[in-house]
Amino acid sequence: MKAICFGDSNTYGYDPCSWPGGRYGADSRWVDILAVETGWRVCNMGQNGRTIPETAPAFPADTDLLILMLGTNDLLQGSSPQEAAWKLERFLAGLPLAPSQILLIAPPPLALGGWVSDQRYIGASQAFARCCRALAKKLGVPFADAGGWGVPLAQDGVHFTRQGHEVFAAGLLKALR
């Protein structure tokens, strides 16, 4: 089985306590934990700062599963939850994959911290999760809400801690079963 994990810095494995752009070790990133636990070939297509693209990149033809988690950076850059969901719908509509080959994950809600100083962002992230759930239902795409997994966030209120990656991986593995 070949899985592509497409997302932002939390997919990339960004370590907010490292030198800018640094990441956690492979033994700590949720994408790599997924590969070890499942035995799948897993490609990490996470990128720091990624917003929802207008068009999808060319994913490998042998992709069996696309695990997609985006939207946090869109909210932090001023998009409303509804605008971010609209961008996500447009992105998903352009994918050459069957709905059953996609797992849409709503990111964990933001928390107050160094990057999140306004409660409105937290509310927007919670509303975005509801929009993602509705979008997945509309498109017939499998869905998981990481907001219910208790993922610990770093002091910035955005990025997963090392333990957060482990908790996220456990929640994802449960959702995949």
Tab-separated table of C-alpha atoms in Angstrom:
chain	number	residue	atom	x	y	z
A	1	MET	CA	0.000	0.000	0.000
A	2	LYS	CA	1.321	3.448	-0.893
A	3	ALA	CA	0.040	6.442	1.072
A	4	ILE	CA	0.746	10.110	0.468
A	5	CYS	CA	0.458	12.485	3.432
A	6	PHE	CA	-0.179	15.964	2.056
A	7	GLY	CA	-0.305	18.877	4.432
A	8	ASP	CA	1.448	21.715	6.165
A	9	SER	CA	4.128	21.963	8.859
A	10	ASN	CA	2.384	19.506	11.173
A	11	THR	CA	2.605	16.904	8.412
A	12	TYR	CA	6.198	17.902	7.646
A	13	GLY	CA	7.057	17.397	11.305
A	14	TYR	CA	8.140	20.952	12.119
A	15	ASP	CA	9.705	21.301	15.554
A	16	PRO	CA	8.816	24.772	16.879
A	17	CYS	CA	11.687	24.591	19.387
A	18	SER	CA	14.313	24.010	16.686
A	19	TRP	CA	16.214	26.368	14.473
A	20	PRO	CA	13.678	27.777	11.962
A	21	GLY	CA	12.604	25.072	9.540
A	22	GLY	CA	13.903	22.208	11.691
A	23	ARG	CA	11.878	19.107	12.260
A	24	TYR	CA	11.461	16.288	14.708
A	25	GLY	CA	13.365	13.068	14.087
A	26	ALA	CA	11.800	10.351	11.958
A	27	ASP	CA	11.025	8.322	15.086
A	28	SER	CA	8.752	11.132	16.325
A	29	ARG	CA	6.824	12.362	13.257
A	30	TRP	CA	3.285	11.060	12.825
A	31	VAL	CA	3.878	10.284	9.145
A	32	ASP	CA	6.854	8.066	9.942
A	33	ILE	CA	5.054	6.424	12.868
A	34	LEU	CA	2.234	5.589	10.440
A	35	ALA	CA	4.722	3.916	8.085
A	36	VAL	CA	6.272	1.825	10.866
A	37	GLU	CA	2.931	0.770	12.376
A	38	THR	CA	1.289	-0.179	9.057
A	39	GLY	CA	4.245	-1.361	6.976
A	40	TRP	CA	3.014	0.905	4.156
A	41	ARG	CA	5.197	2.959	1.844
A	42	VAL	CA	4.377	6.451	3.098
A	43	CYS	CA	5.479	9.622	1.347
A	44	ASN	CA	5.611	12.789	3.447
A	45	MET	CA	4.473	15.727	1.315
A	46	GLY	CA	4.175	18.152	4.200
A	47	GLN	CA	5.479	21.675	3.714
A	48	ASN	CA	5.950	24.461	6.236
A	49	GLY	CA	3.502	27.291	5.655
A	50	ARG	CA	1.415	25.456	3.057
A	51	THR	CA	-2.056	26.803	2.430
A	52	ILE	CA	-4.690	24.965	0.423
A	53	PRO	CA	-3.379	25.006	-3.171
A	54	GLU	CA	-5.500	26.076	-6.107
A	55	THR	CA	-4.581	22.897	-7.954
A	56	ALA	CA	-3.294	19.534	-6.858
A	57	PRO	CA	0.272	18.496	-7.558
A	58	ALA	CA	0.880	15.405	-9.647
A	59	PHE	CA	0.630	12.629	-7.102
A	60	PRO	CA	2.284	9.318	-8.092
A	61	ALA	CA	0.022	7.117	-10.207
A	62	ASP	CA	0.380	4.237	-7.748
A	63	THR	CA	-1.081	6.213	-4.829
A	64	ASP	CA	-3.504	4.005	-2.908
A	65	LEU	CA	-4.426	6.545	-0.223
A	66	LEU	CA	-4.093	10.305	0.062
A	67	ILE	CA	-4.181	11.541	3.664
A	68	LEU	CA	-4.947	15.244	3.513
A	69	MET	CA	-4.787	17.751	6.373
A	70	LEU	CA	-4.765	21.434	5.443
A	71	GLY	CA	-6.474	24.680	6.393
A	72	THR	CA	-4.669	25.921	9.496
A	73	ASN	CA	-2.448	28.356	7.588
A	74	ASP	CA	-5.417	29.596	5.587
A	75	LEU	CA	-7.198	30.501	8.843
A	76	LEU	CA	-4.069	32.133	10.272
A	77	GLN	CA	-3.782	34.224	7.093
A	78	GLY	CA	-7.327	35.543	7.422
A	79	SER	CA	-9.557	33.107	5.536
A	80	SER	CA	-12.864	32.365	7.196
A	81	PRO	CA	-13.685	28.718	7.910
A	82	GLN	CA	-16.168	28.798	5.024
A	83	GLU	CA	-13.599	30.305	2.614
A	84	ALA	CA	-11.039	27.695	3.582
A	85	ALA	CA	-13.623	24.936	3.095
A	86	TRP	CA	-14.495	26.316	-0.338
A	87	LYS	CA	-10.801	26.278	-1.304
A	88	LEU	CA	-10.556	22.720	0.014
A	89	GLU	CA	-13.590	21.639	-2.008
A	90	ARG	CA	-12.075	23.102	-5.179
A	91	PHE	CA	-8.789	21.320	-4.423
A	92	LEU	CA	-10.485	17.970	-3.783
A	93	ALA	CA	-12.568	18.282	-6.964
A	94	GLY	CA	-9.356	18.473	-8.977
A	95	LEU	CA	-7.870	15.260	-7.634
A	96	PRO	CA	-7.660	12.284	-10.002
A	97	LEU	CA	-8.485	9.889	-7.155
A	98	ALA	CA	-11.692	8.135	-6.173
A	99	PRO	CA	-13.315	9.467	-2.982
A	100	SER	CA	-12.496	6.170	-1.249
A	101	GLN	CA	-8.774	6.846	-1.871
A	102	ILE	CA	-8.830	10.077	0.143
A	103	LEU	CA	-8.896	10.580	3.902
A	104	LEU	CA	-9.707	14.167	4.832
A	105	ILE	CA	-8.543	15.108	8.321
A	106	ALA	CA	-9.719	18.227	10.128
A	107	PRO	CA	-6.693	19.651	11.965
A	108	PRO	CA	-6.773	19.883	15.753
A	109	PRO	CA	-8.122	23.241	16.938
A	110	LEU	CA	-5.642	26.001	17.569
A	111	ALA	CA	-4.842	27.071	21.146
A	112	LEU	CA	-3.767	30.315	22.710
A	113	GLY	CA	-0.004	30.698	22.393
A	114	GLY	CA	2.817	32.557	20.744
A	115	TRP	CA	1.231	32.447	17.284
A	116	VAL	CA	-2.409	32.531	18.415
A	117	SER	CA	-3.217	35.540	20.571
A	118	ASP	CA	-6.895	35.877	19.699
A	119	GLN	CA	-9.693	33.520	20.767
A	120	ARG	CA	-11.351	34.071	17.366
A	121	TYR	CA	-8.722	31.842	15.712
A	122	ILE	CA	-9.615	29.018	18.058
A	123	GLY	CA	-13.299	29.388	17.213
A	124	ALA	CA	-12.463	29.553	13.511
A	125	SER	CA	-10.433	26.346	13.722
A	126	GLN	CA	-13.338	24.575	15.447
A	127	ALA	CA	-15.777	25.875	12.833
A	128	PHE	CA	-13.416	24.758	10.074
A	129	ALA	CA	-13.533	21.200	11.435
A	130	ARG	CA	-17.325	21.268	11.152
A	131	CYS	CA	-17.010	22.568	7.573
A	132	CYS	CA	-14.584	19.739	6.757
A	133	ARG	CA	-17.005	17.153	8.141
A	134	ALA	CA	-19.829	18.564	5.989
A	135	LEU	CA	-17.578	18.714	2.930
A	136	ALA	CA	-16.462	15.109	3.363
A	137	LYS	CA	-20.076	14.009	3.647
A	138	LYS	CA	-21.024	16.008	0.542
A	139	LEU	CA	-18.177	14.495	-1.518
A	140	GLY	CA	-18.378	10.972	-0.069
A	141	VAL	CA	-14.801	11.199	1.226
A	142	PRO	CA	-13.754	9.380	4.422
A	143	PHE	CA	-13.228	11.857	7.269
A	144	ALA	CA	-11.438	12.043	10.598
A	145	ASP	CA	-11.528	14.906	13.100
A	146	ALA	CA	-8.193	15.237	14.897
A	147	GLY	CA	-9.875	17.691	17.258
A	148	GLY	CA	-11.157	14.731	19.255
A	149	TRP	CA	-7.763	13.083	19.656
A	150	GLY	CA	-6.335	15.345	22.385
A	151	VAL	CA	-3.228	16.286	20.389
A	152	PRO	CA	-0.861	18.373	22.569
A	153	LEU	CA	0.259	21.591	20.907
A	154	ALA	CA	3.485	23.492	21.494
A	155	GLN	CA	3.680	26.889	23.173
A	156	ASP	CA	2.935	28.564	19.819
A	157	GLY	CA	-0.632	27.177	19.840
A	158	VAL	CA	-0.261	25.710	16.344
A	159	HIS	CA	2.361	22.972	16.079
A	160	PHE	CA	2.294	19.477	17.530
A	161	THR	CA	4.688	18.655	20.327
A	162	ARG	CA	6.762	15.478	20.040
A	163	GLN	CA	4.088	13.768	22.148
A	164	GLY	CA	1.458	15.404	19.941
A	165	HIS	CA	2.825	13.534	16.937
A	166	GLU	CA	2.520	10.252	18.826
A	167	VAL	CA	-1.041	11.052	19.922
A	168	PHE	CA	-1.973	12.126	16.396
A	169	ALA	CA	-0.520	8.901	14.943
A	170	ALA	CA	-2.506	6.814	17.444
A	171	GLY	CA	-5.722	8.665	16.549
A	172	LEU	CA	-5.058	8.252	12.853
A	173	LEU	CA	-4.342	4.541	13.163
A	174	LYS	CA	-7.615	4.101	15.047
A	175	ALA	CA	-9.486	6.090	12.368
A	176	LEU	CA	-7.943	3.969	9.596
A	177	ARG	CA	-9.196	0.753	11.231
